[in-house]
């Protein structure tokens, strides 16, 4: 293998490592955002789901 290719492959190797780290951090951040959204949605769903039931119960009395 010619010596000229060694820096080229070294650069690709380090770029691959950097991308792997970046993707892991990005995936972790996306996971946190998704978790917060799911918690927010469940909290919203819970508050909205109880209000109509209470209104229906009042009308039936």
Coordinates of N, CA and C in Angstrom, one line a residue:
X1 N 0.9 -1.2 0.0 CA 0.0 0.0 0.0 C 0.9 1.2 0.0
X2 N 0.7 2.2 -0.9 CA 1.5 3.4 -0.9 C 1.3 4.2 0.3
X3 N 2.3 4.9 0.8 CA 2.3 5.7 2.0 C 1.3 6.8 1.9
X4 N 1.0 7.3 0.7 CA 0.1 8.4 0.5 C -1.3 8.1 0.9
X5 N -1.7 6.8 0.9 CA -3.1 6.4 1.3 C -3.3 6.4 2.9
X6 N -2.2 6.3 3.6 CA -2.3 6.2 5.1 C -3.0 7.4 5.7
X7 N -2.6 8.6 5.4 CA -3.3 9.8 6.0 C -4.8 9.8 5.6
X8 N -5.1 9.4 4.3 CA -6.4 9.4 3.8 C -7.3 8.4 4.6
X9 N -6.8 7.2 4.9 CA -7.6 6.2 5.6 C -7.6 6.6 7.1
X10 N -6.6 7.2 7.6 CA -6.6 7.7 9.0 C -7.7 8.8 9.2
X11 N -7.8 9.7 8.2 CA -8.8 10.7 8.3 C -10.2 10.1 8.2
X12 N -10.4 9.2 7.4 CA -11.7 8.5 7.3 C -12.1 7.8 8.6
X13 N -11.0 7.1 9.2 CA -11.2 6.4 10.4 C -11.7 7.3 11.5
X14 N -11.0 8.5 11.7 CA -11.3 9.4 12.7 C -12.7 10.1 12.5
X15 N -13.0 10.3 11.2 CA -14.3 10.9 10.9 C -15.4 9.9 11.2
X16 N -15.2 8.6 11.0 CA -16.2 7.6 11.4 C -16.4 7.6 12.9
X17 N -15.3 7.7 13.6 CA -15.4 7.7 15.1 C -16.2 8.9 15.5
X18 N -15.9 10.1 14.9 CA -16.6 11.3 15.3 C -18.1 11.2 15.0
X19 N -18.4 10.6 13.8 CA -19.8 10.5 13.5 C -20.5 9.5 14.4
X20 N -19.8 8.5 14.8 CA -20.4 7.5 15.7 C -20.8 8.2 17.1
X21 N -19.8 9.0 17.6 CA -20.1 9.7 18.8 C -21.2 10.7 18.6
X22 N -21.2 11.4 17.5 CA -22.3 12.4 17.2 C -23.6 11.7 17.2
X23 N -23.7 10.6 16.5 CA -25.0 9.9 16.4 C -25.5 9.4 17.7
X24 N -24.6 8.9 18.5 CA -25.0 8.5 19.9 C -25.5 9.6 20.7
X25 N -24.8 10.8 20.7 CA -25.3 11.9 21.4 C -26.7 12.4 20.9
X26 N -26.8 12.4 19.6 CA -28.0 12.8 18.9 C -29.2 11.9 19.3
X27 N -28.9 10.6 19.3 CA -29.9 9.6 19.6 C -30.3 9.8 21.1
X28 N -29.4 10.0 22.0 CA -29.7 10.2 23.4 C -30.6 11.5 23.5
X29 N -30.2 12.5 22.8 CA -31.0 13.8 22.9 C -32.4 13.5 22.3
X30 N -32.5 12.8 21.2 CA -33.8 12.6 20.7 C -34.7 11.7 21.6
X31 N -34.0 10.8 22.3 CA -34.7 9.9 23.2 C -35.3 10.7 24.4
X32 N -34.5 11.7 24.9 CA -35.0 12.6 25.9 C -36.2 13.4 25.5
X33 N -36.1 14.0 24.3 CA -37.2 14.8 23.7 C -38.4 13.9 23.5
X34 N -38.3 12.7 23.0 CA -39.4 11.8 22.8 C -40.0 11.5 24.2
X35 N -39.2 11.2 25.2 CA -39.7 10.9 26.5 C -40.5 12.0 27.1
X36 N -40.0 13.3 26.9 CA -40.7 14.4 27.4 C -42.0 14.6 26.7
X37 N -42.0 14.4 25.4 CA -43.2 14.6 24.6 C -44.2 13.6 25.0
X38 N -43.8 12.3 25.2 CA -44.8 11.3 25.7 C -45.3 11.6 27.0
X39 N -44.5 12.1 27.9 CA -45.0 12.4 29.3 C -45.9 13.6 29.2
X40 N -45.6 14.6 28.3 CA -46.5 15.7 28.1 C -47.8 15.3 27.5
X41 N -47.8 14.4 26.6 CA -49.0 13.9 25.9 C -49.9 13.1 26.9
X42 N -49.2 12.3 27.7 CA -50.0 11.5 28.7 C -50.7 12.5 29.7
X43 N -49.9 13.5 30.1 CA -50.4 14.4 31.1 C -51.6 15.2 30.5
X44 N -51.5 15.6 29.2 CA -52.5 16.3 28.5 C -53.7 15.4 28.3
X45 N -53.5 14.2 27.9 CA -54.6 13.2 27.7 C -55.3 13.0 29.0
X46 N -54.6 12.9 30.1 CA -55.3 12.6 31.3 C -56.2 13.8 31.7
X47 N -55.7 15.0 31.6 CA -56.5 16.1 32.0 C -57.7 16.3 31.1
X48 N -57.5 16.1 29.8 CA -58.6 16.2 28.9 C -59.6 15.1 29.0
X49 N -59.1 13.9 29.3 CA -60.0 12.8 29.4 C -60.9 12.8 30.6
X50 N -60.5 13.5 31.7 CA -61.3 13.5 32.9 C -62.4 14.6 32.8
X51 N -62.1 15.7 32.1 CA -63.0 16.8 32.1 C -64.3 16.5 31.4
X52 N -64.3 15.9 30.2 CA -65.6 15.5 29.6 C -66.4 14.5 30.5
X53 N -65.7 13.6 31.1 CA -66.5 12.7 32.0 C -67.2 13.4 33.1
X54 N -66.5 14.4 33.7 CA -67.1 15.1 34.8 C -68.3 15.9 34.3
X55 N -68.2 16.5 33.1 CA -69.3 17.2 32.5 C -70.5 16.3 32.2
X56 N -70.2 15.1 31.7 CA -71.3 14.2 31.4 C -72.0 13.7 32.7
X57 N -71.2 13.5 33.8 CA -71.8 13.1 35.0 C -72.7 14.2 35.6
X58 N -72.3 15.5 35.4 CA -73.1 16.6 35.9 C -74.4 16.7 35.2
X59 N -74.4 16.4 33.9 CA -75.6 16.5 33.1 C -76.6 15.3 33.4
X60 N -76.0 14.2 33.8 CA -76.9 13.1 34.1 C -77.6 13.2 35.5
X61 N -77.0 14.0 36.3 CA -77.6 14.2 37.7 C -78.8 15.1 37.5

